[in-house]
Tab-separated table of C-alpha atoms in Angstrom:
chain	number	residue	atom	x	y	z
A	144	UNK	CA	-33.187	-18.410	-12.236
A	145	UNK	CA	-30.558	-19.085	-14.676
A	146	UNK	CA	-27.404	-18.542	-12.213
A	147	UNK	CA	-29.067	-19.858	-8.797
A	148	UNK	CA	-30.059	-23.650	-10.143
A	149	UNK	CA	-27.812	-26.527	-8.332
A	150	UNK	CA	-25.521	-28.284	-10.550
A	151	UNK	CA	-25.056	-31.068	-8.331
A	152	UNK	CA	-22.683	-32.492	-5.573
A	153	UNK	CA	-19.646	-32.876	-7.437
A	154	UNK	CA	-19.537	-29.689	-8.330
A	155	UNK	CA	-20.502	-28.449	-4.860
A	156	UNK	CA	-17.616	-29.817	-3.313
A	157	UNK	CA	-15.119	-28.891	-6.413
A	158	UNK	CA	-16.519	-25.319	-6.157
A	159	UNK	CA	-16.131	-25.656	-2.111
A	160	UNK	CA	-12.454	-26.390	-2.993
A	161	UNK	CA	-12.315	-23.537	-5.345
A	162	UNK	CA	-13.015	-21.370	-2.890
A	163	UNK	CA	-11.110	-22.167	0.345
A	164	UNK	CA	-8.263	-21.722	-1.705
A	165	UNK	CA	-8.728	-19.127	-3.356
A	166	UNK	CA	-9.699	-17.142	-0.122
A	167	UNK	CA	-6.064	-18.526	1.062
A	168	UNK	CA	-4.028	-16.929	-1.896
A	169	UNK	CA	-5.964	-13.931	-1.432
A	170	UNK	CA	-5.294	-13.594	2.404
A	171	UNK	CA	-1.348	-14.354	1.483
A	172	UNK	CA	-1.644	-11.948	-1.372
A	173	UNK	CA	2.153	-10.537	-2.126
A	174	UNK	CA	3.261	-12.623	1.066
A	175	UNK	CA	6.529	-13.518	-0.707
A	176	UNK	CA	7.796	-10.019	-1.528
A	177	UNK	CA	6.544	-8.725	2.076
A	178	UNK	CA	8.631	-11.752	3.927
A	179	UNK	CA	11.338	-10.923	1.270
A	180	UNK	CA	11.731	-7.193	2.642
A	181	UNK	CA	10.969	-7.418	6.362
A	182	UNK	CA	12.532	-10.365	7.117
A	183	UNK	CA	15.233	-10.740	4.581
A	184	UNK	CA	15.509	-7.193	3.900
A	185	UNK	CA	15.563	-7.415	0.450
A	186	UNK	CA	15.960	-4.443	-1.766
A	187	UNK	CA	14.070	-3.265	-4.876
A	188	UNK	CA	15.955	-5.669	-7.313
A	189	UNK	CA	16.001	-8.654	-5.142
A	190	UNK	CA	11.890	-8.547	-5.312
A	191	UNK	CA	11.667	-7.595	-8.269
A	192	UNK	CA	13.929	-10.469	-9.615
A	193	UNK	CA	11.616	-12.599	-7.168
A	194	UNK	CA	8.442	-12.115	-8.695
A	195	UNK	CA	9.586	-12.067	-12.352
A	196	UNK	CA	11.826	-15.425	-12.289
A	197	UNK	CA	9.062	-16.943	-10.259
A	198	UNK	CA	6.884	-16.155	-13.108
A	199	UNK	CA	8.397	-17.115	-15.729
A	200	UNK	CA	10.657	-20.183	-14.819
A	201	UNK	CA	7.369	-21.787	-12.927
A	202	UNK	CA	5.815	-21.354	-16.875
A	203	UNK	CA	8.794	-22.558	-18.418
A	204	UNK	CA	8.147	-25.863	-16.105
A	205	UNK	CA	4.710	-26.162	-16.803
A	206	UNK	CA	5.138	-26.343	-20.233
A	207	UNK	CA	5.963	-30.219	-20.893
A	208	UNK	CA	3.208	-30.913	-17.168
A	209	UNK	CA	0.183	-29.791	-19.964
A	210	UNK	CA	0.724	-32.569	-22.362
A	211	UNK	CA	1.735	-35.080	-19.354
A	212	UNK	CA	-1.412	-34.504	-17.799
A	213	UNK	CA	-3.837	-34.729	-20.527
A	214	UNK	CA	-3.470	-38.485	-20.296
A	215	UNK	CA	-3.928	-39.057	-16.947
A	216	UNK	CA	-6.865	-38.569	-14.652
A	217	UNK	CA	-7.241	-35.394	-13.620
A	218	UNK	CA	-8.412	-35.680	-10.132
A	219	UNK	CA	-5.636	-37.230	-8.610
A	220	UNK	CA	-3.657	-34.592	-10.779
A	221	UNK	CA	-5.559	-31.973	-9.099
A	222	UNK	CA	-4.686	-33.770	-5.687
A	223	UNK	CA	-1.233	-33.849	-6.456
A	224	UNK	CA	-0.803	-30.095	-7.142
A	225	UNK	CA	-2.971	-28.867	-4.214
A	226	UNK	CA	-0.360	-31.007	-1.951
A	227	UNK	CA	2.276	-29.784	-3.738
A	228	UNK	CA	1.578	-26.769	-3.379
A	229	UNK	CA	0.869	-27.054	0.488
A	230	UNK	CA	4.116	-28.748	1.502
A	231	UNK	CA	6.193	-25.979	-0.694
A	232	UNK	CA	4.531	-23.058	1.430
A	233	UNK	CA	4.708	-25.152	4.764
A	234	UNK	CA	8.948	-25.207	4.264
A	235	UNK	CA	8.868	-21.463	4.419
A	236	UNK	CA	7.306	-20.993	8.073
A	237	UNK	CA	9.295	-24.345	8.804
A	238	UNK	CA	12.612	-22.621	7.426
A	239	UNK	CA	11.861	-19.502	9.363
A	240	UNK	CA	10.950	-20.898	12.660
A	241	UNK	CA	14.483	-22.157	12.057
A	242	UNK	CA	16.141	-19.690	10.997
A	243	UNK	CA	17.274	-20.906	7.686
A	244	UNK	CA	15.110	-19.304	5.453
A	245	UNK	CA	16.854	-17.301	2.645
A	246	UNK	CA	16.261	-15.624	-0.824
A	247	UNK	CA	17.003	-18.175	-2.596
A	248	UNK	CA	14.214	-20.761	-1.203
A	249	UNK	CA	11.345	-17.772	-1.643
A	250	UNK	CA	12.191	-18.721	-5.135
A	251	UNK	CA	12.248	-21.985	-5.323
A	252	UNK	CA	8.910	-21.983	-3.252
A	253	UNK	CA	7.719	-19.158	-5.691
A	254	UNK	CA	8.598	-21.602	-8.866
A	255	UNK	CA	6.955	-24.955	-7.371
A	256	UNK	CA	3.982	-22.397	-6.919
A	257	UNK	CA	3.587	-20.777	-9.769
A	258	UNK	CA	3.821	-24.248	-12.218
A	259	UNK	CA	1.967	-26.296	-9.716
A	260	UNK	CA	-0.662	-23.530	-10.108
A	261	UNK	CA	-0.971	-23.809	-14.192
A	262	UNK	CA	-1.131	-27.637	-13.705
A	263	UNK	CA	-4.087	-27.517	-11.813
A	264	UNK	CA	-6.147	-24.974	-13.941
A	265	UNK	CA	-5.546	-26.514	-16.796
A	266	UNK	CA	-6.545	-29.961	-15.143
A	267	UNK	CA	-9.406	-28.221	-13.365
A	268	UNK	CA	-10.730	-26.942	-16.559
A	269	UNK	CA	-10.553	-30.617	-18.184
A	270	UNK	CA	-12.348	-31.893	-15.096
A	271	UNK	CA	-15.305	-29.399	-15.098
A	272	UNK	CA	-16.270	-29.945	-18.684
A	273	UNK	CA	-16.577	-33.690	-18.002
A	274	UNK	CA	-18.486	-32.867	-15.059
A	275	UNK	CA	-20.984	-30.757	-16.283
A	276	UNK	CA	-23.334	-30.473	-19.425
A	277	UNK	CA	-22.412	-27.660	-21.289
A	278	UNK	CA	-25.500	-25.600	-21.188
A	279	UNK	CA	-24.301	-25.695	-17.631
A	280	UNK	CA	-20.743	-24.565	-17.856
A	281	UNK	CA	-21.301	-20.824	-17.982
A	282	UNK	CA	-23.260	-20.835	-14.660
A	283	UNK	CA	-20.227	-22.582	-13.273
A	284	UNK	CA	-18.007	-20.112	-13.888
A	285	UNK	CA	-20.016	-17.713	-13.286
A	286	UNK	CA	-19.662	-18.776	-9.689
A	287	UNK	CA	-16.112	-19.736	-9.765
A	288	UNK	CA	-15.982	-15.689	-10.974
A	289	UNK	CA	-17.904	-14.424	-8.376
A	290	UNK	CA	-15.842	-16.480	-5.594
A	291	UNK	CA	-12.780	-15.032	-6.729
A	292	UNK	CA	-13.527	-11.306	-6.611
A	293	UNK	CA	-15.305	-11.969	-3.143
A	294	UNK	CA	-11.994	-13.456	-1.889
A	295	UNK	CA	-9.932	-10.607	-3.221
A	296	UNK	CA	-12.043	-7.601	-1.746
A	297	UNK	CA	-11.768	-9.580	1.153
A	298	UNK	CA	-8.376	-11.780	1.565
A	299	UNK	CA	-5.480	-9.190	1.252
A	300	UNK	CA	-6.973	-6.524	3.898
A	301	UNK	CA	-7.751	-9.674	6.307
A	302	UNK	CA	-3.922	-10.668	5.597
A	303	UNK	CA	-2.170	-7.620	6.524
A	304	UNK	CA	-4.035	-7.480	9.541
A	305	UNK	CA	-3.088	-10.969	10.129
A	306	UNK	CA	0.589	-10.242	9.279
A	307	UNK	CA	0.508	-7.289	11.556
A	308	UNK	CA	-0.606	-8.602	14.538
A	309	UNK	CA	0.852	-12.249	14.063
A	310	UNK	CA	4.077	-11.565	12.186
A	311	UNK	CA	4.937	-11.919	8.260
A	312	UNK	CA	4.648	-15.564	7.608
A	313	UNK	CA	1.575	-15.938	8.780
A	314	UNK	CA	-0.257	-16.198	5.845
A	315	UNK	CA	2.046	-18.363	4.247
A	316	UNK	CA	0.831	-20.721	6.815
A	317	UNK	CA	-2.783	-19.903	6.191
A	318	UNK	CA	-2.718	-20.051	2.074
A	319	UNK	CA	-0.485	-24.078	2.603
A	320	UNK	CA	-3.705	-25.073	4.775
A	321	UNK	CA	-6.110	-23.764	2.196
A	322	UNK	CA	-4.676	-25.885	-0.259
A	323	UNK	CA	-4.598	-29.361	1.824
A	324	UNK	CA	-8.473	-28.414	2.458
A	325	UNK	CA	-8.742	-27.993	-1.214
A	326	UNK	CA	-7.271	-31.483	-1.675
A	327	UNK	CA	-9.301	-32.557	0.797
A	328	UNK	CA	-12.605	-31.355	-1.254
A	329	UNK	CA	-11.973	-32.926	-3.665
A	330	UNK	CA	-11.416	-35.699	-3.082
A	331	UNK	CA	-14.650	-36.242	-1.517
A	332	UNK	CA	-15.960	-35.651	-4.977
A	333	UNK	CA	-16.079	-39.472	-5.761
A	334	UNK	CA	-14.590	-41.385	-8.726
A	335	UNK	CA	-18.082	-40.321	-10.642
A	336	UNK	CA	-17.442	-37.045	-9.788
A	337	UNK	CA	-20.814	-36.883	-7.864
A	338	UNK	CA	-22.798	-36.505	-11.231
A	339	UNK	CA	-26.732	-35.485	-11.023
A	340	UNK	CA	-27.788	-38.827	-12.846
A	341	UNK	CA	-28.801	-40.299	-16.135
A	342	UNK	CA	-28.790	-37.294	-17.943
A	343	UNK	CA	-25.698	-35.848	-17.156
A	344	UNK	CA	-24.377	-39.330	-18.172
A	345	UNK	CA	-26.495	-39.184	-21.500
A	346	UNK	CA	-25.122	-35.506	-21.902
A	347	UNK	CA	-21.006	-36.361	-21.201
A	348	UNK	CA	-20.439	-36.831	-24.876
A	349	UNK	CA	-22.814	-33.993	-25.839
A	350	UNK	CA	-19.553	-32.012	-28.181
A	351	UNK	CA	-20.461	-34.971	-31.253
A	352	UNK	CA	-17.570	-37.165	-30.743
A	353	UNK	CA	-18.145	-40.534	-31.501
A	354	UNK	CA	-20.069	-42.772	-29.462
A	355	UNK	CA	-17.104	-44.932	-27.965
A	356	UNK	CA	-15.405	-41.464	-26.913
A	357	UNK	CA	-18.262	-40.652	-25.176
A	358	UNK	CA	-18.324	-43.864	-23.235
A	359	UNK	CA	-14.961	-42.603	-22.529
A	360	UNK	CA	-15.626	-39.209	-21.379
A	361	UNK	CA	-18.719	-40.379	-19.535
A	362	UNK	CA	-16.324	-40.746	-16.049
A	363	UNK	CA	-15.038	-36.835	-15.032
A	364	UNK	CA	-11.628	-38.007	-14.290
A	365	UNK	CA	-10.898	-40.092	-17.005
A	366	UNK	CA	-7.777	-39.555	-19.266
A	367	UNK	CA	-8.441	-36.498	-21.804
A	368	UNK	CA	-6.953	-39.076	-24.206
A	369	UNK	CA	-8.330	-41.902	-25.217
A	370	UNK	CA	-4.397	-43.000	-26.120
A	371	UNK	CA	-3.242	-43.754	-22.609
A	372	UNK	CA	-0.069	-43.395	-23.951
A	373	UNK	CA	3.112	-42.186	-21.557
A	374	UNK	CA	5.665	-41.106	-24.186
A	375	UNK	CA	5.349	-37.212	-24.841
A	376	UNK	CA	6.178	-36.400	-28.245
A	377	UNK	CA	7.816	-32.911	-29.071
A	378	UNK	CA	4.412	-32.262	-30.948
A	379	UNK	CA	2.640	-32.748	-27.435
A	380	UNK	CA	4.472	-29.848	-26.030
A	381	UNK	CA	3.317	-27.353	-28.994
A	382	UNK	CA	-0.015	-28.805	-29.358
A	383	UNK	CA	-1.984	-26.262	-27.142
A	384	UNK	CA	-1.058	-23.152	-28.888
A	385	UNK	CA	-1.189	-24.816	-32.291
A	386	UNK	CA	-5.316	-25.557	-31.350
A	387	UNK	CA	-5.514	-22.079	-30.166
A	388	UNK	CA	-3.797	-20.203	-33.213
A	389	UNK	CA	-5.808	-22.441	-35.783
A	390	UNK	CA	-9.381	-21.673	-34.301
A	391	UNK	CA	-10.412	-18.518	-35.759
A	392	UNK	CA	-12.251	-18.069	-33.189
A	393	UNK	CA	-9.768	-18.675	-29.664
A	394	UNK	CA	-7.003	-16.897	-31.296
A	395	UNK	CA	-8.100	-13.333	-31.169
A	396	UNK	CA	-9.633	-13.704	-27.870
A	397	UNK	CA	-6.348	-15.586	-27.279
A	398	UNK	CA	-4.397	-12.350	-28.429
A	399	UNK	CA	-6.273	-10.260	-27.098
A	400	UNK	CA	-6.884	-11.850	-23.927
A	401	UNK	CA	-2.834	-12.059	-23.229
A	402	UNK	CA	-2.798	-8.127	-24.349
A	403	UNK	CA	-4.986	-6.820	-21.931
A	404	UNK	CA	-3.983	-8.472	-18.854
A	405	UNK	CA	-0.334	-7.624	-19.594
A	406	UNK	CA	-1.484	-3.856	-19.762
A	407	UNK	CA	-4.164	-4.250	-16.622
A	408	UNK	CA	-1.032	-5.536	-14.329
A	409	UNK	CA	2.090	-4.005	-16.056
A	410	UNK	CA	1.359	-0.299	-14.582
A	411	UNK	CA	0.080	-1.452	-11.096
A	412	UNK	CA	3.024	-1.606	-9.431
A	413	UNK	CA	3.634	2.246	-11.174
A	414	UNK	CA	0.348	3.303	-9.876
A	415	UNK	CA	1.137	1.756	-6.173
A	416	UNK	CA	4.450	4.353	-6.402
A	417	UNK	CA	2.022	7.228	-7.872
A	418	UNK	CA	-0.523	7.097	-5.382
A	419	UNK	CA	1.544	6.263	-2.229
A	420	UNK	CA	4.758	8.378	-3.217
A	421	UNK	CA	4.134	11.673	-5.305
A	422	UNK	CA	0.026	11.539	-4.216
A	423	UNK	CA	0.676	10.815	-0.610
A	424	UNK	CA	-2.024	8.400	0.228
A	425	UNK	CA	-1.676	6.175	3.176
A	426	UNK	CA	-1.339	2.356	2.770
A	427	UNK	CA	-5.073	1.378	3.998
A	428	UNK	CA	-6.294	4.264	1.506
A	429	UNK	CA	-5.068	2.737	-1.630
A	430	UNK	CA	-5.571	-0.946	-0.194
A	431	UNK	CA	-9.509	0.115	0.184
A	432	UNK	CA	-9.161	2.062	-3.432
A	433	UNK	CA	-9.140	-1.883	-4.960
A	434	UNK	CA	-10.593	-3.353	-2.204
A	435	UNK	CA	-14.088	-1.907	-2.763
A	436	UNK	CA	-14.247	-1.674	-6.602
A	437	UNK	CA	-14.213	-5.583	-5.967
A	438	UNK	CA	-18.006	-5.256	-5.676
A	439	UNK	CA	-18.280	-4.832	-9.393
A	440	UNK	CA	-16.324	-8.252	-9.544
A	441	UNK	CA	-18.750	-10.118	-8.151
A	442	UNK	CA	-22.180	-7.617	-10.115
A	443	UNK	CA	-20.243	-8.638	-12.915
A	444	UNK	CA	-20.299	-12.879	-12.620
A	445	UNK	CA	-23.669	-12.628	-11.501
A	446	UNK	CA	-24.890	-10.986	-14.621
A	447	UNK	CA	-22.759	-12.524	-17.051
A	448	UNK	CA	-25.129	-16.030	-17.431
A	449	UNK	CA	-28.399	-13.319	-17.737
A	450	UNK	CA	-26.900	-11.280	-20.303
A	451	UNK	CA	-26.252	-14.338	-22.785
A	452	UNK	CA	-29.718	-15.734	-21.946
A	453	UNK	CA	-30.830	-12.303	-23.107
A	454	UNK	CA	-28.309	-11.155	-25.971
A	455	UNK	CA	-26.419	-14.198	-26.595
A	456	UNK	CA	-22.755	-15.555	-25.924
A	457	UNK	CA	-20.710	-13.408	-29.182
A	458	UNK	CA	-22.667	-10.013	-28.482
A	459	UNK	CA	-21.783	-10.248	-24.636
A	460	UNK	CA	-18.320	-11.368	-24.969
A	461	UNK	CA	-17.497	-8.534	-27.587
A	462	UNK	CA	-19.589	-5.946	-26.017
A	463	UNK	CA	-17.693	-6.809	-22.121
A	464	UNK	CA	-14.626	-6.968	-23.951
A	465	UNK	CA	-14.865	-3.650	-25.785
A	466	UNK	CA	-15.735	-1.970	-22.553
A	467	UNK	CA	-13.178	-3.127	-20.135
A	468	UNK	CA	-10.855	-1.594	-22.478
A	469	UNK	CA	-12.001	1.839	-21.905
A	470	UNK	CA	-11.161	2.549	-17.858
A	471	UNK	CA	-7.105	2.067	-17.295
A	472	UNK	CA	-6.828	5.377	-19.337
A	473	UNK	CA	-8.303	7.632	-16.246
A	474	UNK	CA	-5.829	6.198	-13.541
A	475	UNK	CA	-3.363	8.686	-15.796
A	476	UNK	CA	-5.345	11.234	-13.919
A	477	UNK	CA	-5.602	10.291	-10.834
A	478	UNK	CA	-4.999	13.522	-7.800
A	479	UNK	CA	-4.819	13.417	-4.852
A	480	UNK	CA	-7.337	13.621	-2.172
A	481	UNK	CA	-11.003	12.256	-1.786
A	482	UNK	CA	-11.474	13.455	-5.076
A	483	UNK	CA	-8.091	11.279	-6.814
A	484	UNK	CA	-9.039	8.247	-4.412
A	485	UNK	CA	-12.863	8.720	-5.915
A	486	UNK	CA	-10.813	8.366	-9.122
A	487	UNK	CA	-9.324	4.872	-8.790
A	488	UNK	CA	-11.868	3.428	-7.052
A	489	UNK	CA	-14.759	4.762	-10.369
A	490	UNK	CA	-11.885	3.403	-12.656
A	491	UNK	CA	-11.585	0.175	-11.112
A	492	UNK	CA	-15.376	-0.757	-10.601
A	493	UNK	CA	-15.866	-0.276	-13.803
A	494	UNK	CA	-13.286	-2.254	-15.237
A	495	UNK	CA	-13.371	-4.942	-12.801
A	496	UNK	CA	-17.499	-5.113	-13.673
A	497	UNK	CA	-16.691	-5.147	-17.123
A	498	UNK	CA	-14.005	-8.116	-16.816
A	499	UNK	CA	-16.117	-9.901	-14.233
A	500	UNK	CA	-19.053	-10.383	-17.084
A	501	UNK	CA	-16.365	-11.068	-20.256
A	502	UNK	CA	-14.580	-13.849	-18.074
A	503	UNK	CA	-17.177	-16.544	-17.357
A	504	UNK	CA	-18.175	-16.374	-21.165
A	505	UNK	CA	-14.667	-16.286	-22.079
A	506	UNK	CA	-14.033	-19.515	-20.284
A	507	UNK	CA	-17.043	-20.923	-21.374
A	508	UNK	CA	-16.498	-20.138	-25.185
A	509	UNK	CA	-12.745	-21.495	-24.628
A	510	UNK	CA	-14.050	-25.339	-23.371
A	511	UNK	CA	-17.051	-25.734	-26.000
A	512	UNK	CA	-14.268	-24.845	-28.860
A	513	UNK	CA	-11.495	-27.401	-27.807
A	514	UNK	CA	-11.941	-30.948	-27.740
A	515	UNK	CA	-11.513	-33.092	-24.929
A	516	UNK	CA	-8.190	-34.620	-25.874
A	517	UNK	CA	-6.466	-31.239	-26.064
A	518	UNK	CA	-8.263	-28.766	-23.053
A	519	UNK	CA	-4.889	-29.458	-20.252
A	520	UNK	CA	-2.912	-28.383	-23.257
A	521	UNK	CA	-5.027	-25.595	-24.215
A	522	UNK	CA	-5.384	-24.360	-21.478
A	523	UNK	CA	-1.473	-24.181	-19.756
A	524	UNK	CA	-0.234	-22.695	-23.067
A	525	UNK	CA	-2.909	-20.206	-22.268
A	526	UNK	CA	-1.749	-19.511	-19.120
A	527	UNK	CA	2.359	-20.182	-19.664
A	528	UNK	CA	1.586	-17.507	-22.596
A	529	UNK	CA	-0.232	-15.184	-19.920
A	530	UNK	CA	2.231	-15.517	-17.302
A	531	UNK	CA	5.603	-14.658	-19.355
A	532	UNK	CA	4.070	-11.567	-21.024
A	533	UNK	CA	2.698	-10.146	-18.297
A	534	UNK	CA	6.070	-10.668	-16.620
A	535	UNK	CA	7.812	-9.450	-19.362
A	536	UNK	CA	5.405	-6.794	-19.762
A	537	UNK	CA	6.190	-5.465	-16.178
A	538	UNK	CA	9.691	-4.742	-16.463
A	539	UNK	CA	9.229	-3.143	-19.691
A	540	UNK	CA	7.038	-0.479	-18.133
A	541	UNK	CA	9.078	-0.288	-15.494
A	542	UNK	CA	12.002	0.680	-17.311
A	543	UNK	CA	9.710	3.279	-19.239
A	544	UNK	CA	8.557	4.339	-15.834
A	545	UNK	CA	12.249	5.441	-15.224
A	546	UNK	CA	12.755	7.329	-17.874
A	547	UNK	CA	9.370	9.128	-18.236
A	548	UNK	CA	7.507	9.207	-14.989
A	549	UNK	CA	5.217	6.608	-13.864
A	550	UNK	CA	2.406	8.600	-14.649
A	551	UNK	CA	3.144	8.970	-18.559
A	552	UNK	CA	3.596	4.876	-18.428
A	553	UNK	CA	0.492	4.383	-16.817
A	554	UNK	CA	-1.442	6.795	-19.435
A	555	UNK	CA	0.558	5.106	-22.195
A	556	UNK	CA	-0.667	1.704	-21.124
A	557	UNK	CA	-4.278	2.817	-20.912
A	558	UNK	CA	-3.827	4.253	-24.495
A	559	UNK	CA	-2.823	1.194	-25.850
A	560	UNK	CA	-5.886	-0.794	-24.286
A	561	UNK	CA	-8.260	1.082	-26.231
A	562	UNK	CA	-6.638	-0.425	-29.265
A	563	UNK	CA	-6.937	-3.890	-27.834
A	564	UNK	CA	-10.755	-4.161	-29.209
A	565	UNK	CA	-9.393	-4.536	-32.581
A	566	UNK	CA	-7.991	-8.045	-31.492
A	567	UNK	CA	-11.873	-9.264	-30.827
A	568	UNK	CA	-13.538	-11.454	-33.021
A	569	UNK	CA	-15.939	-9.787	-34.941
A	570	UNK	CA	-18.701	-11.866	-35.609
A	571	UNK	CA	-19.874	-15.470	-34.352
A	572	UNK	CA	-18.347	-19.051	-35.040
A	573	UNK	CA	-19.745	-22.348	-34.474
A	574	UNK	CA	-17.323	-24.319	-31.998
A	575	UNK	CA	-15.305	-27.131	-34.257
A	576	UNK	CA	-15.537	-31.352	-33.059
A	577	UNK	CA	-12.255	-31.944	-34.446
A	578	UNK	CA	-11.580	-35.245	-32.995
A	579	UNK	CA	-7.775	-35.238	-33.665
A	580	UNK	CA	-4.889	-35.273	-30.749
């Protein structure tokens, strides 16, 4: 079957690292704002200020890291930022066991996070089209899909027992070893990136670059660039979004894309105050309201590869798109009671289902239409993009939430998503082999 073939060892492991660390954020899922209040006792602004600035300033570094790392091998990049990441975390249970830790180093931590974590998605993504044939790249993330909803139905109820029983930092401790693991994977992947043999090799320079960029792109953690060259230019920085606004194809998903996350996570925390405030649900209630919906996350990835075998790639990524669109609108509504927790958890399935198929395509669509020499760049001004709006995005609605209720600001945001379909591209393009850097 189309999603259960191997795709060889070098994937295995890269997925195996995928997925410890994943189930590590997961587990230490809103760990910073939780140590912030219990053992800083940090008030509303503090946290919020916390998770916005950590947001956006760890974008604001990544920016010039995308155009660094798209001439350099991504591996050890990949290495680099799972370490990083590791001994940033490790200084908070350090600093605590001390008693040093303070506001401002949650921040700092939060920062080295939050740009390490763009620098290694947009290096992943590089790596994994090298590694794999394309016909093969949908299956991938397929999986890498169906890993992360698993970890998230699973990780944050796991981590507040953990912090419960074992105290706040916990997890912290748990998320900096998933991401030496991580490291650890892979680099057990090889410098040939454990490839499946000749054909994979014949297939590395499948996109119709020339043959000497082939040769090039025939080893997974070679350069993106085939100009090894370690001067950024201020054209580097801007390249990314100029390859994404240019393809008439990535630039309304791109829009649209950045749109409705921002609207999917601006009104959560409103709905959090909604359901455990006014509606009077208890804390394991609404943390099993988005807990079990998580279900459809992973019916979703495993569907997603059958449904473009079936109906192809354009009619499944518009059709998923246009659908996960139509839930957020009903959490307006929400009561409370079985019935109002019924609600949510109806609401969320479905959307989550619906997002869980339109990703894997999404990210499959995004790597056949950019070119090798550009995909690090691609994708962090993706993701810097993503980041800042949905931060932005959040205080916005909070500020509306003030002044009209959080329930009118959640309804409001779930009218605006069924607009969002109008961003989708409307009928199919061939990707471009522009060869250019």
């Amino acid at each position: 079957m189309v999603g259960e073939r191997s795709l060889g060892r070098g994937f295995g492991w890269l997925w195996a690292a995928y997925t410890v660390s994943t189930f590590g954020t997961r587990l230490a899922f809103d760990a910073l704002p939780l140590i912030a209040v219990l053992v800083l006792h940090a008030g509303a602004t503090e946290v919020a200020l916390l998770a916005a600035s950590g947001l956006a300033v760890g974008a604001a570094v990544a920016v010039p890291l995308g155009a660094w790392v798209e001439v350099r091998r991504k591996r050890p990049v990949m290495v680099a930022a799972d370490l990083l990441r590791c001994a940033a975390l490790l200084s908070i249970p350090a600093a605590f066991a001390l008693g040093g830790l303070g506001l401002g180093q949650l921040l700092v931590v939060s920062v080295v996070v939050a740009a390490a974590d763009i620098t290694f998605t947009a290096a992943s993504g590089a790596y994994l089209k090298s590694l794999l044939p394309p016909e093969d790249l949908l299956v991938a993330n397929g999986r890498f899909e169906a890993t992360m909803w698993t970890a998230t139905a699973l990780g944050p109820p796991l981590g507040g027992v953990a912090v419960g029983v074992f105290g706040p930092v916990t997890t912290v401790l748990a998320d900096a070893v998933s991401y030496l693991l991580s490291a650890l994977g892979i680099g057990a992947i090889g410098g040939e990136g454990g490839r499946r043999g000749g054909k994979e090799g014949q297939q590395s320079g499948q996109d119709g670059r020339q043959s000497s960029k082939e040769g090039h792109q025939s080893r997974p953690d070679a350069p993106s660039s085939p100009r090894a060259t370690r001067t950024l230019r201020a054209a580097d920085l801007v390249a990314g979004w100029r390859h994404i606004l240019t393809d008439p194809a990535l630039r309304p998903l791109f829009l649209n894309t950045i749109l409705v996350n921002a609207l999917i996570m601006a009104p959560a925390p409103l709905l959090a105050v909604l359901m455990l405030g006014q509606l009077g649900f208890t804390p394991w209630q609404y943390a099993l309201a988005f807990a079990v919906p998580c279900l459809g996350g992973l019916l979703g990835s495993r569907l997603s590869p059958r449904l473009v075998a079936r109906h192809g790639r354009h009619r499944v990524l518009y059709t998923a798109g246009t659908l996960r669109a139509c839930w957020t609108i009903g959490l307006a509504f929400v009561g409370p009671g079985t019935s109002g927790l019924a609600l949510v958890m109806a609401v969320e399935f479905g959307l989550i289902t619906s997002v869980a198929v339109y990703t894997p395509v999404l990210a499959t669509t995004r790597l056949d239409r950019t070119p090798p020499d550009r995909i690090t760049r691609t994708l962090s001004a993706w993701q810097i993009t993503g980041r800042t709006t949905t931060a932005a995005m959040t205080a916005l609605w909070g500020l509306l939430a003030a002044l009209t209720g959080p329930r009118i600001a959640i309804g409001l945001a779930g009218a605006l998503m069924l607009a969002t379909p109008l961003l989708l591209p409307r009928r199919e393009r061939t990707p471009q082999h522009s060869t250019t850097g």
